[in-house]
Amino acid sequence: MNKIRCAVLGLGRLGYHHAKNMATQVQGAQLVSVIDPMPGRAEQVARELGVEKWSTDPNHAFEDPNIDAVIIVTPTSTHAEMIAKAAEHKKQVFVEKPLTQTLEEAEYIIKIIKENGIICQVGFMRRFDPAYAEAKRRIDAGDIGKPIYFKGITRDAGSPPAEFIKHSGGIFLDCSIHDYDIARYLMGAEITSVSAHGRILKNPFMEEFNDVDQGLTYVQFDSGAAGDIEASRNALYGHDIRTEIIGTEGSLFIGTLRNQNVTLLSTQGSTYEIVPDFQTRFKDAYVLELVHFIECVQNKVQPAVTEVDAKINMEIALRATESFLSGKTLNVEKVQV
Ligand SMILES: NC(=O)c1ccc[n+]([C@@H]2O[C@H](COP(=O)([O-])OP(=O)(O)OC[C@H]3O[C@@H](n4cnc5c(N)ncnc54)[C@H](O)[C@@H]3O)[C@@H](O)[C@H]2O)c1
């Protein structure tokens, strides 16, 4: 089968990681171009990964007839414009979460994707993580009975820089959205209401962006289940992602703080290495989601997580933001697509 010729747009914290995976781990893909407006960045990454073309201008990728697909890892505030241009040039799209920043943008994007007949996969990589995939298999096999409670913990090892926070859409859209997605997926149910709370505990600079570094969303599902989702930028000890699903017949605990299954015992006590960052925790998932995307492009089939799922996740996240700002519990409308 022909290799899918790809460009990676945005070579920051995650884009560099995706570019490296594309160049070295994804069999069906050929990374032919890397783009970043920061002077020297694209050339540096291209030379390191042996990529043929680099540029500071994303239009070079959109207008290049030799590129089949673009991997969009630019700041969230740019996603809508990037996807629209990619679709107009009939490039297949993999875009990082969240899809866009507003529902109006998401609706426009969904329309333009449909009109141009392209595939769009959105970066909800937890669905591809081996531990979450196993949990899904167990739930579907009936091992815990009916899922009745979801508990999500997502703690970052410190805040991203102010420039990232400014373009991120806030903690519920940027961070909790991973839990809203995996909750819907694992619980097999839709979220119908949110009550969100938040506070700045360690990062006063966030006030300027109307954001917080600690958030909590209480959610209810159309199945009658409920849940709570914590998001934090304050876990200086590491990247802490844990999920619990309580079922009528059993429970599932997903995730661990341990980076390796080794404990050091000494006169100081016992210690083990903690997962340091998202790139380490989701190392396999970031490869598997790109492999899936390339297979979908090659076989002309819809990916497991599309722009439609991404819009539902956005609706929940934006209602959570509204709930936090207004202090009210809010219903989540059934998303029209
Ligand atoms: N799935 C996940 O686990 C996960 C984790 C981190 C970030 N993300 C998402 O990935 C996206 C990028 O996040 P990040 O942490 O890598 O950000 P970042 O700020 O580290 O990097 C963004 C990069 O994009 C470049 N850029 C800015 N405008 C551009 C443009 N018009 N064209 C091309 N490049 C441009 C910047 O120069 C920078 O190098 C965000 O949407 C974020 O929500 C997802």
Coordinates of C-alpha atoms and ligand atoms in Angstrom, one line a residue:
M1 CA 0.0 0.0 0.0
N2 CA 1.2 3.5 -0.8
K3 CA 2.7 5.5 2.1
I4 CA 0.6 8.5 3.2
R5 CA 2.7 11.6 2.8
C6 CA 2.3 13.8 5.8
A7 CA 3.2 17.2 7.2
V8 CA 3.3 18.1 10.9
L9 CA 2.1 21.6 11.7
G10 CA 3.4 23.0 15.0
L11 CA 6.5 21.6 16.6
G12 CA 6.1 22.4 20.3
R13 CA 5.6 20.2 23.3
L14 CA 3.4 17.6 21.5
G15 CA 4.1 18.4 17.8
Y16 CA 7.7 17.5 18.1
H17 CA 6.7 14.2 19.7
H18 CA 4.1 13.5 16.9
A19 CA 6.7 14.4 14.2
K20 CA 9.2 12.0 15.7
N21 CA 6.6 9.2 16.0
M22 CA 5.6 9.9 12.3
A23 CA 9.2 9.7 11.2
T24 CA 10.2 6.6 13.1
Q25 CA 7.2 4.6 14.4
V26 CA 4.3 4.8 11.9
Q27 CA 4.9 2.3 9.1
G28 CA 2.3 3.5 6.7
A29 CA 3.4 7.2 6.8
Q30 CA 6.1 9.2 5.3
L31 CA 6.9 12.5 7.0
V32 CA 7.8 14.8 4.2
S33 CA 7.3 18.3 5.8
V34 CA 7.5 20.0 9.1
I35 CA 6.2 23.5 9.8
D36 CA 6.5 26.0 12.6
P37 CA 6.6 29.8 12.5
M38 CA 9.3 30.0 15.2
P39 CA 12.5 30.9 13.3
G40 CA 14.8 28.0 12.9
R41 CA 12.5 25.4 14.6
A42 CA 11.2 23.6 11.5
E43 CA 14.7 23.4 10.0
Q44 CA 16.2 22.1 13.2
V45 CA 13.5 19.3 13.5
A46 CA 13.7 18.5 9.8
R47 CA 17.5 18.0 10.0
E48 CA 17.2 15.9 13.1
L49 CA 14.5 13.6 11.7
G50 CA 15.7 13.6 8.1
V51 CA 12.6 15.3 6.7
E52 CA 12.8 16.6 3.2
K53 CA 10.9 20.0 3.5
W54 CA 10.5 22.6 6.2
S55 CA 8.8 25.9 6.4
T56 CA 7.6 28.7 8.7
D57 CA 4.3 28.9 6.7
P58 CA 1.5 26.3 7.0
N59 CA 0.3 27.3 3.5
H60 CA 3.3 25.5 2.1
A61 CA 1.8 22.2 3.4
F62 CA -1.8 23.0 2.3
E63 CA -0.7 24.0 -1.2
D64 CA 1.8 21.2 -1.7
P65 CA 0.2 18.6 -4.1
N66 CA 2.6 16.0 -2.8
I67 CA 1.1 16.0 0.7
D68 CA -1.8 13.8 1.5
A69 CA -2.4 14.5 5.2
V70 CA -1.7 17.1 7.8
I71 CA -1.1 16.6 11.5
I72 CA -2.2 19.8 13.2
V73 CA -0.5 20.4 16.6
T74 CA -0.7 24.2 16.6
P75 CA -2.2 26.3 19.5
T76 CA -5.9 25.5 20.0
S77 CA -6.9 29.0 18.9
T78 CA -5.6 28.3 15.4
H79 CA -7.3 24.8 14.9
A80 CA -10.4 26.1 13.1
E81 CA -8.5 28.0 10.5
M82 CA -6.0 25.2 10.0
I83 CA -8.6 22.5 9.5
A84 CA -10.7 24.7 7.1
K85 CA -7.6 25.3 4.9
A86 CA -6.6 21.7 5.0
A87 CA -10.2 20.6 4.0
E88 CA -10.3 23.2 1.1
H89 CA -7.1 21.6 -0.2
K90 CA -8.5 18.1 0.3
K91 CA -5.8 17.1 2.9
Q92 CA -6.8 14.4 5.3
V93 CA -6.7 15.8 8.9
F94 CA -5.4 14.7 12.2
V95 CA -5.9 17.5 14.7
E96 CA -5.1 17.8 18.4
K97 CA -7.8 18.2 20.9
P98 CA -9.9 20.3 21.4
L99 CA -11.3 20.5 17.9
T100 CA -11.8 24.3 18.1
Q101 CA -12.5 26.9 20.7
T102 CA -16.2 27.7 20.0
L103 CA -19.2 25.7 18.9
E104 CA -19.7 28.0 16.0
E105 CA -16.2 27.2 14.7
A106 CA -16.9 23.4 15.3
E107 CA -20.1 23.6 13.3
Y108 CA -18.4 25.3 10.4
I109 CA -15.5 22.8 10.5
I110 CA -17.9 19.8 10.5
K111 CA -19.7 21.3 7.5
I112 CA -16.5 21.9 5.6
I113 CA -15.1 18.5 6.4
K114 CA -18.3 16.9 5.0
E115 CA -18.4 19.1 1.9
N116 CA -14.8 18.2 1.0
G117 CA -15.1 14.5 1.8
I118 CA -12.0 14.3 4.0
I119 CA -11.3 12.3 7.1
C120 CA -10.7 14.1 10.4
Q121 CA -9.4 12.3 13.5
V122 CA -9.1 14.2 16.8
G123 CA -6.3 13.5 19.3
F124 CA -8.3 11.8 22.1
M125 CA -5.4 9.4 22.6
R126 CA -6.6 7.8 25.8
R127 CA -9.0 5.6 23.7
F128 CA -5.8 4.1 22.2
D129 CA -3.9 3.6 25.5
P130 CA -3.5 -0.1 26.3
A131 CA -4.8 0.2 29.9
Y132 CA -8.0 2.2 28.9
A133 CA -8.5 -0.2 25.9
E134 CA -8.4 -3.1 28.3
A135 CA -10.8 -1.4 30.7
K136 CA -13.2 -0.8 27.8
R137 CA -13.0 -4.5 26.8
R138 CA -13.7 -5.6 30.5
I139 CA -16.7 -3.2 30.7
D140 CA -18.1 -4.5 27.4
A141 CA -17.6 -8.1 28.6
G142 CA -19.8 -7.3 31.6
D143 CA -17.0 -7.8 34.1
I144 CA -18.2 -5.0 36.4
G145 CA -21.9 -5.1 35.7
K146 CA -23.4 -1.7 34.9
P147 CA -21.1 1.3 35.3
I148 CA -22.6 3.6 37.8
Y149 CA -19.8 6.0 38.9
F150 CA -16.8 7.6 37.0
K151 CA -13.9 9.2 38.9
G152 CA -11.2 11.0 36.8
I153 CA -8.0 12.5 38.1
T154 CA -5.9 14.5 35.6
R155 CA -3.0 16.3 37.2
D156 CA -0.3 18.0 35.2
A157 CA 3.2 18.3 36.7
G158 CA 3.0 22.1 36.8
S159 CA 1.4 24.7 34.5
P160 CA 2.2 25.1 30.9
P161 CA 3.6 28.6 30.1
A162 CA 1.4 31.7 30.0
E163 CA 1.5 31.8 26.2
F164 CA 0.0 28.3 26.1
I165 CA -2.7 29.1 28.7
K166 CA -3.7 32.2 26.8
H167 CA -4.6 30.2 23.7
S168 CA -5.8 27.0 25.5
G169 CA -9.5 27.8 26.1
G170 CA -9.2 27.2 29.8
I171 CA -8.8 24.2 32.1
F172 CA -12.1 22.6 31.3
L173 CA -11.7 22.8 27.5
D174 CA -8.0 22.0 27.5
C175 CA -7.6 19.5 30.3
S176 CA -10.9 18.0 31.6
I177 CA -11.9 17.4 28.0
H178 CA -9.8 14.2 28.0
D179 CA -11.9 12.9 30.9
Y180 CA -15.2 14.0 29.4
D181 CA -14.3 11.9 26.3
I182 CA -13.0 8.8 28.1
A183 CA -16.0 9.0 30.5
R184 CA -18.5 8.9 27.7
Y185 CA -16.5 6.1 26.0
L186 CA -16.1 3.9 29.1
M187 CA -19.5 4.5 30.7
G188 CA -21.2 3.9 27.3
A189 CA -23.4 7.0 28.2
E190 CA -23.8 10.7 27.4
I191 CA -23.2 13.4 29.9
T192 CA -26.4 15.3 30.5
S193 CA -25.4 17.9 33.2
V194 CA -22.3 19.5 34.6
S195 CA -21.6 21.5 37.8
A196 CA -18.1 22.9 37.7
H197 CA -15.9 24.6 40.2
G198 CA -12.4 25.9 40.2
R199 CA -9.8 28.1 41.9
I200 CA -6.3 29.4 41.4
L201 CA -4.2 27.7 44.0
K202 CA -0.6 28.2 42.8
N203 CA -0.5 30.2 39.5
P204 CA -1.7 33.8 40.0
F205 CA -0.8 34.7 36.3
M206 CA -3.9 32.7 35.2
E207 CA -6.2 35.4 36.5
E208 CA -5.4 37.5 33.5
F209 CA -6.8 34.7 31.2
N210 CA -9.8 34.0 33.4
D211 CA -8.5 30.5 34.0
V212 CA -7.8 28.4 37.1
D213 CA -5.2 25.8 37.9
Q214 CA -7.6 23.5 39.8
G215 CA -10.9 22.4 38.5
L216 CA -13.7 20.0 39.4
T217 CA -16.7 18.9 37.4
Y218 CA -19.5 16.9 38.8
V219 CA -21.3 15.1 35.9
Q220 CA -24.5 13.1 35.4
F221 CA -25.1 10.7 32.6
D222 CA -28.2 9.7 30.7
S223 CA -27.8 6.2 32.0
G224 CA -28.4 7.4 35.6
A225 CA -24.7 7.2 36.4
A226 CA -22.7 10.1 37.9
G227 CA -19.1 11.1 38.3
D228 CA -16.5 13.6 39.3
I229 CA -13.5 14.9 37.3
E230 CA -10.6 16.7 38.8
A231 CA -8.1 18.7 36.7
S232 CA -5.0 20.2 38.2
R233 CA -1.9 22.0 37.1
N234 CA -0.3 21.6 40.5
A235 CA 1.1 18.1 40.8
L236 CA 4.7 18.9 41.0
Y237 CA 5.5 15.2 41.7
G238 CA 4.6 14.1 38.2
H239 CA 1.9 13.5 35.6
D240 CA -0.9 11.8 37.5
I241 CA -3.6 10.2 35.4
R242 CA -6.0 7.8 37.2
T243 CA -9.5 6.7 36.5
E244 CA -12.0 4.6 38.5
I245 CA -15.2 3.1 37.2
I246 CA -17.5 1.7 39.9
G247 CA -19.9 -0.9 38.5
T248 CA -22.9 -2.8 40.1
E249 CA -20.8 -6.0 40.1
G250 CA -17.2 -4.7 40.4
S251 CA -14.8 -1.8 39.8
L252 CA -11.9 -0.9 37.6
F253 CA -8.9 1.2 38.6
I254 CA -6.9 2.5 35.6
G255 CA -3.5 4.1 35.9
T256 CA -0.6 4.3 38.3
L257 CA 1.9 6.8 39.5
R258 CA 4.7 4.4 38.9
N259 CA 6.9 4.9 35.8
Q260 CA 8.5 1.5 36.2
N261 CA 7.7 -1.5 38.3
V262 CA 10.9 -1.0 40.4
T263 CA 11.0 0.1 44.0
L264 CA 14.3 1.2 45.6
L265 CA 14.6 0.1 49.2
S266 CA 17.3 1.9 51.3
T267 CA 17.9 3.3 54.7
Q268 CA 15.8 6.3 53.6
G269 CA 12.8 4.1 53.0
S270 CA 11.3 2.9 49.7
T271 CA 11.1 5.1 46.6
Y272 CA 10.0 4.6 43.0
E273 CA 10.1 6.8 39.9
I274 CA 6.9 8.7 39.1
V275 CA 5.5 9.2 35.5
P276 CA 7.1 12.6 34.7
D277 CA 5.0 13.9 31.8
F278 CA 2.2 13.2 29.3
Q279 CA 4.7 12.2 26.6
T280 CA 5.9 9.4 28.8
R281 CA 2.4 8.3 30.2
F282 CA 0.8 8.1 26.7
K283 CA 3.9 7.1 24.8
D284 CA 2.2 4.0 23.2
A285 CA -1.2 5.8 22.8
Y286 CA 0.4 8.6 20.8
V287 CA 1.9 6.1 18.3
L288 CA -1.3 3.9 18.1
E289 CA -3.6 6.8 17.4
L290 CA -1.4 7.9 14.5
V291 CA -1.2 4.4 13.2
H292 CA -5.0 4.2 13.3
F293 CA -5.3 7.6 11.4
I294 CA -2.9 6.4 8.7
E295 CA -4.8 3.1 8.3
C296 CA -8.1 5.0 8.1
V297 CA -6.7 7.3 5.3
Q298 CA -5.3 4.3 3.4
N299 CA -8.6 2.3 3.7
K300 CA -10.9 5.4 3.3
V301 CA -12.8 4.7 6.5
Q302 CA -13.9 6.9 9.4
P303 CA -11.6 7.0 12.4
A304 CA -12.6 5.9 15.9
V305 CA -12.7 9.5 17.2
T306 CA -14.0 12.0 14.7
E307 CA -14.9 15.7 14.6
V308 CA -18.4 14.7 15.7
D309 CA -17.2 13.1 19.0
A310 CA -14.9 16.1 19.4
K311 CA -17.8 18.5 19.2
I312 CA -19.8 16.6 21.8
N313 CA -16.7 16.8 24.1
M314 CA -16.5 20.5 23.4
E315 CA -20.1 21.1 24.3
I316 CA -19.5 19.5 27.7
A317 CA -16.3 21.4 28.3
L318 CA -17.9 24.8 27.3
R319 CA -20.9 24.1 29.5
A320 CA -18.5 23.2 32.4
T321 CA -16.7 26.6 31.8
E322 CA -20.1 28.4 31.8
S323 CA -21.1 26.5 35.0
F324 CA -17.9 27.4 36.7
L325 CA -18.3 31.1 35.8
S326 CA -22.0 31.3 36.7
G327 CA -22.0 29.0 39.7
K328 CA -24.9 27.1 38.2
T329 CA -25.5 23.4 37.4
L330 CA -26.2 23.3 33.6
N331 CA -27.7 20.8 31.3
V332 CA -25.7 19.7 28.3
E333 CA -27.8 19.8 25.1
K334 CA -27.9 16.8 22.8
V335 CA -25.4 17.9 20.1
Q336 CA -26.9 18.3 16.7
V337 CA -24.6 17.3 13.9
Ligands
LIG1 N1 -3.5 15.1 23.4 C1 -2.7 15.5 24.3 O1 -2.4 14.8 25.3 C2 -2.2 16.9 24.2 C3 -1.1 17.3 25.1 C4 -0.6 18.6 24.9 C5 -1.1 19.5 24.0 N2 -2.2 19.1 23.2 C6 -2.8 20.0 22.2 O2 -1.8 20.2 21.1 C7 -1.9 21.5 20.7 C8 -0.4 22.1 20.8 O3 -0.1 22.1 22.2 P1 1.5 22.1 22.6 O4 1.5 21.8 24.1 O5 2.3 21.3 21.7 O6 1.7 23.7 22.4 P2 3.1 24.5 22.3 O7 2.8 25.9 22.6 O8 4.2 23.7 23.0 O9 3.5 24.3 20.7 C9 2.7 24.9 19.7 C10 3.7 25.1 18.5 O10 2.9 25.6 17.4 C11 3.6 26.6 16.8 N3 2.7 27.4 16.0 C12 2.0 28.5 16.4 N4 1.2 29.0 15.4 C13 1.4 28.2 14.4 C14 0.9 28.2 13.0 N5 0.1 29.1 12.6 N6 1.4 27.2 12.2 C15 2.3 26.3 12.6 N7 2.8 26.2 13.9 C16 2.4 27.2 14.7 C17 4.4 27.3 17.9 O11 5.5 28.0 17.4 C18 4.8 26.1 18.8 O12 6.0 25.6 18.4 C19 -2.9 22.2 21.5 O13 -4.1 22.2 20.8 C20 -3.1 21.3 22.7 O14 -4.4 21.4 23.3 C21 -2.7 17.8 23.3

